[in-house]
Coordinates of C-alpha atoms and ligand atoms in Angstrom, one line a residue:
X20 CA -32.5 -37.1 1.4
X21 CA -33.6 -38.2 -2.0
X22 CA -31.7 -37.3 -5.2
X23 CA -33.7 -34.2 -5.9
X24 CA -33.2 -32.8 -2.4
X25 CA -29.5 -33.7 -2.5
X26 CA -29.1 -31.8 -5.8
X27 CA -30.7 -28.7 -4.2
X28 CA -28.5 -29.1 -1.2
X29 CA -25.4 -29.4 -3.4
X30 CA -26.2 -26.2 -5.2
X31 CA -26.7 -24.3 -1.9
X32 CA -23.4 -25.6 -0.5
X33 CA -21.3 -25.1 -3.7
X34 CA -18.2 -23.0 -3.4
X35 CA -18.8 -22.0 0.2
X36 CA -16.1 -21.3 2.8
X37 CA -18.3 -22.7 5.5
X38 CA -21.9 -24.0 6.2
X39 CA -23.0 -23.5 9.8
X40 CA -25.8 -25.8 11.0
X41 CA -26.5 -27.4 7.6
X42 CA -29.0 -29.8 9.2
X43 CA -31.5 -26.9 9.4
X44 CA -31.5 -26.6 5.6
X45 CA -31.4 -30.4 5.1
X46 CA -34.5 -30.9 7.1
X47 CA -36.4 -28.3 5.1
X48 CA -35.3 -29.9 1.8
X49 CA -36.3 -33.4 3.1
X50 CA -39.8 -32.0 3.8
X51 CA -39.8 -30.7 0.2
X52 CA -40.1 -27.1 1.3
X53 CA -38.2 -24.1 0.0
X54 CA -35.5 -22.7 2.3
X55 CA -35.9 -19.0 3.0
X56 CA -32.5 -17.2 2.9
X57 CA -31.4 -13.6 3.1
X58 CA -28.3 -11.6 2.3
X59 CA -27.9 -8.2 3.8
X60 CA -25.7 -5.4 2.7
X61 CA -25.1 -2.1 4.6
X62 CA -25.6 0.8 2.2
X63 CA -22.3 2.5 2.7
X64 CA -19.5 2.9 0.1
X65 CA -20.1 2.0 -3.6
X66 CA -20.4 -1.7 -4.4
X67 CA -17.4 -3.2 -6.2
X68 CA -16.6 -6.4 -8.1
X69 CA -16.4 -8.3 -4.8
X70 CA -20.2 -8.1 -4.9
X71 CA -20.2 -10.6 -7.7
X72 CA -19.5 -13.3 -5.1
X73 CA -22.8 -13.0 -3.2
X74 CA -24.6 -12.2 -6.6
X75 CA -23.4 -15.5 -8.0
X76 CA -24.4 -17.3 -4.8
X77 CA -27.9 -15.8 -5.0
X78 CA -28.2 -17.0 -8.5
X79 CA -27.4 -20.5 -7.3
X80 CA -29.9 -20.2 -4.4
X81 CA -32.7 -19.3 -6.7
X82 CA -31.7 -22.2 -9.0
X83 CA -32.0 -24.4 -6.0
X84 CA -35.6 -23.1 -5.4
X85 CA -34.9 -21.0 -2.3
X86 CA -36.9 -17.9 -1.5
X87 CA -34.3 -15.2 -1.4
X88 CA -34.4 -11.8 0.3
X89 CA -32.0 -9.0 -0.2
X90 CA -31.8 -6.6 2.7
X91 CA -30.7 -3.1 2.0
X92 CA -29.5 -2.3 5.5
X93 CA -29.8 1.5 5.5
X94 CA -29.9 1.8 9.3
X95 CA -26.7 -0.3 9.6
X96 CA -25.1 2.1 7.1
X97 CA -24.9 4.8 9.8
X98 CA -24.8 2.6 12.9
X99 CA -21.3 1.6 11.7
X100 CA -19.5 4.8 12.6
X101 CA -21.7 6.9 10.3
X102 CA -20.1 5.3 7.2
X103 CA -23.3 6.5 5.5
X104 CA -24.0 9.9 7.0
X105 CA -27.7 10.2 8.0
X106 CA -28.5 12.8 5.4
X107 CA -27.1 10.7 2.6
X108 CA -28.4 7.3 3.7
X109 CA -31.7 7.4 1.8
X110 CA -29.9 8.0 -1.5
X111 CA -27.3 5.5 -0.7
X112 CA -30.0 2.9 -0.3
X113 CA -31.5 3.9 -3.6
X114 CA -28.1 3.6 -5.2
X115 CA -27.6 0.1 -3.8
X116 CA -31.0 -0.9 -5.0
X117 CA -30.1 0.1 -8.6
X118 CA -26.6 -1.4 -8.4
X119 CA -27.5 -4.7 -6.8
X120 CA -30.4 -5.2 -9.2
X121 CA -28.0 -4.5 -12.1
X122 CA -25.3 -6.9 -10.8
X123 CA -27.8 -9.6 -10.2
X124 CA -29.2 -9.2 -13.7
X125 CA -25.7 -9.3 -15.2
X126 CA -25.3 -12.9 -13.8
X127 CA -28.7 -13.9 -15.2
X128 CA -30.8 -13.6 -12.0
X129 CA -34.4 -12.6 -12.8
X130 CA -34.9 -10.1 -10.0
X131 CA -38.7 -10.6 -10.0
X132 CA -38.0 -13.8 -8.0
X133 CA -36.3 -11.8 -5.3
X134 CA -37.7 -9.8 -2.4
X135 CA -35.9 -6.5 -1.7
X136 CA -36.4 -5.1 1.8
X137 CA -35.2 -1.8 3.2
X138 CA -34.0 -2.2 6.8
X139 CA -35.8 1.0 8.0
X140 CA -39.1 -0.4 6.7
X141 CA -39.4 -2.7 9.7
X142 CA -36.5 -1.9 12.1
X143 CA -38.5 1.0 13.5
X144 CA -41.6 -1.0 14.4
X145 CA -42.6 -1.3 18.1
X146 CA -42.1 -5.1 18.0
X147 CA -38.6 -4.8 16.5
X148 CA -37.5 -2.0 18.8
X149 CA -38.7 -3.8 21.9
X150 CA -36.7 -6.8 20.7
X151 CA -33.6 -4.6 20.5
X152 CA -34.1 -3.6 24.1
X153 CA -34.7 -7.1 25.2
X154 CA -31.6 -8.5 23.4
X155 CA -29.5 -5.5 24.6
X156 CA -30.4 -6.5 28.2
X157 CA -29.1 -10.1 27.9
X158 CA -26.0 -9.6 25.8
X159 CA -22.8 -8.2 27.4
X160 CA -21.0 -5.3 26.0
X161 CA -18.0 -7.5 25.5
X162 CA -19.9 -10.1 23.4
X163 CA -21.5 -7.4 21.3
X164 CA -18.1 -5.9 20.6
X165 CA -16.6 -9.2 19.8
X166 CA -19.4 -10.1 17.4
X167 CA -18.9 -7.0 15.4
X168 CA -15.1 -6.9 15.5
X169 CA -14.5 -7.7 11.8
X170 CA -17.4 -5.8 10.4
X171 CA -17.9 -2.6 12.5
X172 CA -15.2 0.0 12.4
X173 CA -13.2 -0.3 15.6
X174 CA -11.8 2.8 17.3
X175 CA -11.1 4.3 20.8
X176 CA -14.2 5.9 22.3
X177 CA -16.3 4.4 19.5
X178 CA -20.0 5.4 19.1
X179 CA -22.5 3.3 21.0
X180 CA -24.3 2.5 17.8
X181 CA -21.4 0.1 16.9
X182 CA -22.6 -2.2 19.7
X183 CA -26.2 -2.0 18.5
X184 CA -25.2 -3.1 15.0
X185 CA -24.8 -6.8 15.8
X186 CA -27.9 -6.7 17.9
X187 CA -30.0 -5.6 15.0
X188 CA -28.3 -7.9 12.5
X189 CA -29.1 -10.9 14.7
X190 CA -32.7 -9.8 15.1
X191 CA -33.1 -9.4 11.3
X192 CA -33.0 -13.2 11.0
X193 CA -36.1 -13.4 13.2
X194 CA -37.9 -10.4 11.8
X195 CA -37.3 -11.3 8.2
X196 CA -38.7 -14.8 9.0
X197 CA -35.9 -16.6 7.3
X198 CA -34.2 -20.0 7.9
X199 CA -30.7 -19.0 6.9
X200 CA -28.4 -16.0 6.4
X201 CA -25.8 -15.6 3.7
X202 CA -22.6 -13.5 4.1
X203 CA -18.9 -13.3 3.5
X204 CA -16.3 -14.8 5.9
X205 CA -16.0 -11.4 7.6
X206 CA -19.6 -12.0 9.0
X207 CA -18.6 -15.2 10.7
X208 CA -18.4 -13.9 14.3
X209 CA -21.8 -12.3 13.9
X210 CA -23.3 -15.5 12.5
X211 CA -22.0 -17.5 15.5
X212 CA -23.4 -14.8 17.8
X213 CA -26.8 -15.1 16.1
X214 CA -27.0 -18.9 16.8
X215 CA -26.2 -18.1 20.5
X216 CA -28.3 -15.0 21.0
X217 CA -31.6 -15.7 19.3
X218 CA -32.5 -18.6 21.7
X219 CA -32.0 -16.2 24.6
X220 CA -35.2 -14.5 23.4
X221 CA -36.9 -17.8 22.8
X222 CA -36.3 -17.6 19.0
X223 CA -34.9 -20.4 16.9
X224 CA -31.3 -20.4 15.7
X225 CA -30.8 -20.2 12.0
X226 CA -28.4 -21.8 9.5
X227 CA -25.6 -19.7 8.0
X228 CA -23.9 -20.0 4.7
X229 CA -20.5 -18.3 4.4
X230 CA -19.0 -17.1 1.2
X231 CA -15.3 -16.9 0.5
X232 CA -14.1 -13.3 0.0
X233 CA -11.8 -12.3 -2.8
X234 CA -8.4 -10.7 -2.2
X235 CA -8.0 -7.1 -3.1
X236 CA -6.0 -5.9 -6.1
X237 CA -3.3 -4.3 -3.9
X238 CA -3.0 -7.3 -1.5
X239 CA -5.2 -7.6 1.6
X240 CA -9.0 -7.5 1.5
X241 CA -11.1 -5.9 -1.2
X242 CA -12.5 -2.8 0.4
X243 CA -14.7 0.0 -0.6
X244 CA -12.5 2.5 1.2
X245 CA -9.2 1.5 -0.5
X246 CA -9.4 2.8 -4.1
X247 CA -6.7 0.7 -5.6
X248 CA -8.0 -2.5 -4.0
X249 CA -11.2 -2.7 -5.9
X250 CA -12.9 -2.2 -9.2
X251 CA -16.1 -0.1 -9.0
X252 CA -19.1 -1.7 -10.7
X253 CA -19.3 1.5 -12.8
X254 CA -15.6 1.8 -13.7
X255 CA -15.1 2.2 -17.5
X256 CA -13.4 -0.5 -19.6
X257 CA -10.3 1.7 -19.7
X258 CA -10.3 2.1 -15.9
X259 CA -10.8 -1.7 -15.5
X260 CA -7.8 -2.5 -17.8
X261 CA -5.6 0.1 -16.0
X262 CA -6.4 -1.3 -12.5
X263 CA -5.9 -4.9 -13.5
X264 CA -2.6 -3.9 -15.2
X265 CA -1.4 -2.2 -12.0
X266 CA -2.7 -4.9 -9.6
X267 CA -0.2 -6.9 -7.6
X268 CA 0.1 -10.4 -8.9
X269 CA 3.4 -12.1 -8.1
X270 CA 4.4 -14.8 -10.6
X271 CA 4.0 -18.3 -9.3
X272 CA 2.1 -17.2 -6.2
X273 CA -1.7 -18.0 -6.1
X274 CA -2.3 -17.2 -2.4
X275 CA -3.7 -13.7 -1.7
X276 CA -3.6 -13.1 -5.5
X277 CA -6.5 -10.8 -6.4
X278 CA -6.2 -11.6 -10.1
X279 CA -6.4 -15.3 -9.7
X280 CA -9.2 -14.8 -7.1
X281 CA -11.3 -13.0 -9.7
X282 CA -11.1 -16.0 -12.1
X283 CA -11.8 -18.4 -9.3
X284 CA -14.7 -16.7 -7.6
X285 CA -16.2 -14.5 -10.4
X286 CA -15.3 -15.3 -14.0
X287 CA -15.4 -19.1 -13.8
X288 CA -18.6 -19.3 -11.8
X289 CA -20.2 -16.7 -14.0
X290 CA -19.3 -18.7 -17.1
X291 CA -20.7 -21.9 -15.4
X292 CA -24.0 -20.1 -14.8
X293 CA -24.2 -19.1 -18.4
X294 CA -23.8 -22.8 -19.4
X295 CA -20.1 -23.1 -20.3
X296 CA -17.5 -23.2 -17.5
X297 CA -14.5 -22.1 -19.4
X298 CA -11.8 -19.4 -19.1
X299 CA -9.6 -18.7 -22.1
X300 CA -6.2 -17.1 -22.0
X301 CA -4.7 -15.9 -25.3
X302 CA -0.9 -16.1 -25.7
X303 CA 1.4 -14.2 -27.8
X304 CA 2.9 -17.5 -29.0
X305 CA 1.3 -20.9 -29.1
X306 CA -2.3 -22.0 -28.6
X307 CA -4.6 -20.3 -26.2
X308 CA -4.8 -21.8 -22.7
X309 CA -8.3 -23.1 -22.0
X310 CA -9.3 -23.7 -18.4
X311 CA -12.4 -25.4 -17.2
X312 CA -11.5 -25.5 -13.5
X313 CA -9.4 -23.4 -11.2
X314 CA -7.1 -26.2 -10.1
X315 CA -5.6 -26.5 -13.5
X316 CA -5.2 -22.8 -13.8
X317 CA -3.4 -22.5 -10.4
X318 CA -1.1 -25.4 -11.4
X319 CA -0.1 -23.6 -14.6
X320 CA 0.3 -20.3 -12.7
X321 CA 2.6 -21.9 -10.0
X322 CA 4.7 -23.4 -12.8
X323 CA 4.8 -20.1 -14.6
X324 CA 3.3 -21.6 -17.7
X325 CA 0.6 -19.1 -17.1
X326 CA 2.3 -15.7 -16.4
X327 CA 0.7 -12.7 -14.9
X328 CA 1.3 -10.8 -18.2
X329 CA -0.8 -13.4 -20.1
X330 CA -3.5 -13.7 -17.4
X331 CA -4.2 -10.0 -16.8
X332 CA -5.5 -9.1 -20.2
X333 CA -7.8 -12.2 -20.1
X334 CA -9.2 -11.1 -16.7
X335 CA -9.7 -7.6 -17.9
X336 CA -11.6 -8.8 -21.0
X337 CA -13.7 -11.2 -18.9
X338 CA -14.7 -8.4 -16.4
X339 CA -15.4 -5.9 -19.1
X340 CA -17.8 -8.2 -20.8
X341 CA -19.4 -9.3 -17.6
X342 CA -19.9 -5.7 -16.5
X343 CA -21.1 -4.3 -19.8
X344 CA -24.8 -4.7 -19.0
X345 CA -24.3 -2.9 -15.7
X346 CA -22.6 0.0 -17.6
X347 CA -25.3 0.0 -20.2
X348 CA -28.1 0.1 -17.7
X349 CA -26.4 3.0 -15.9
X350 CA -25.9 5.0 -19.1
X351 CA -29.6 4.5 -20.0
X352 CA -30.9 5.7 -16.7
X353 CA -31.0 9.4 -16.0
X354 CA -32.6 8.5 -12.7
X355 CA -29.7 6.3 -11.6
X356 CA -27.2 8.9 -12.6
X357 CA -29.0 11.5 -10.6
X358 CA -29.2 9.2 -7.5
X359 CA -25.4 8.6 -7.8
X360 CA -24.7 12.4 -7.6
X361 CA -26.9 12.7 -4.5
X362 CA -25.6 9.5 -2.8
X363 CA -22.0 10.2 -3.4
X364 CA -21.6 14.0 -3.7
X365 CA -18.2 15.3 -4.5
X366 CA -16.2 16.0 -1.4
X367 CA -16.8 19.3 0.3
X368 CA -13.5 21.2 0.9
X369 CA -13.0 23.6 3.7
X370 CA -12.0 26.9 2.1
X371 CA -9.2 28.6 3.9
X372 CA -10.3 31.9 5.3
X373 CA -7.9 34.5 6.4
X374 CA -7.9 34.7 10.1
X375 CA -9.6 37.9 11.2
X376 CA -8.6 39.0 14.6
X377 CA -11.2 37.8 17.1
X378 CA -12.5 40.8 18.8
X379 CA -14.5 38.7 21.2
X380 CA -17.6 38.8 18.9
X381 CA -19.8 35.7 19.1
X382 CA -21.3 36.3 15.7
X383 CA -20.6 33.4 13.4
X384 CA -19.5 35.9 10.7
X385 CA -15.9 34.8 10.6
X386 CA -16.5 31.1 10.6
X387 CA -15.0 29.2 7.7
X388 CA -17.2 29.0 4.6
X389 CA -18.2 25.6 3.4
X390 CA -17.9 25.5 -0.3
X391 CA -18.6 22.9 -2.9
X392 CA -15.4 21.7 -4.5
X393 CA -15.2 22.8 -8.1
X394 CA -15.6 19.8 -10.4
Ligands
LIG252 N1 -23.0 -6.8 8.2 C1 -23.4 -6.7 6.8 C2 -22.2 -6.0 6.0 O1 -21.1 -6.0 6.5 C3 -24.6 -5.9 6.5 C4 -25.8 -6.5 7.1 C5 -26.6 -5.7 7.9 C6 -26.2 -7.8 6.9 C7 -27.8 -6.2 8.5 C8 -27.3 -8.4 7.5 C9 -28.1 -7.6 8.3 O2 -29.2 -8.1 8.9 O3 -22.4 -5.4 5.0

């Protein structure tokens, strides 16, 4: 590889947890071509600050001259245990479109260079559906279950759609005509399955780039379904400050520390993209602490030179300024606000109805009334 190709490869591989089959990308770069890479997201719960990690990677991929596709996987949204109910999925996809565009812009990605694709726009074509049948006939139930184990919700008597989920995700690589897929470490089993399954249909195996995932604010993984574990991309500055203040961050411990992770995987890389890799922590006494790499910050944290009390306000301030353009875009768009209401309507509560003695009537007259929760 010449120096220019090497520089592109280094950008693609920067800050990854893992690179599967890098030779596929190396060969494309040696030929002087642009690798085609996609990142897919199932349109389920509301995107949170964890989405900065793929957003920052996408920024790097574009800087490395890759052709990048963002897949809004609407069908996957309901295949996974109806996480997106079918009647909401269209608005969820629109919500994701707005939010993902805004988060990418906030890290300086010019979204004109990206291709956005809606899963249902091609996953219902005869060719695609026939491939689903073909793949489903050569993959065992056991292997499909294993491939989705860390992504698809597991339960007793789970819906059949959960087994289709990995089949479709693997086929997406072929039908989106890409060389590589990007995803978090939770996708790893699916990625390995893709390299094994596609050749069974005579298709080529792809490369996979695996992002680290940031720890949640309450320990464990950052998850859309655990309120206190995450910061919503539309949380107000006050809410951000409150959540960071409340977050678990044991002094001297950097492992599984969601606050340190935000600096490592979001704030420092975002600063680097903007041209100055630097993170500043003001202190009540003494000079501010200035970090240009995470190693130094972790060392100070372990030695309690950098305390959680000093770190937290700096992280809040960093996130608030990074997320300000997202907030502004939201406030300025009546359309986006309307989509939000439709995509995530307030929960419907079952109103208690006095039990009327059943006189054997089959009329639905005494069924509980579904009522909109008062706001
Ligand atoms: N599995 C991804 C997630 O957990 C979503 C996805 C769906 C990615 C389809 C790629 C794909 O082709 O969000």
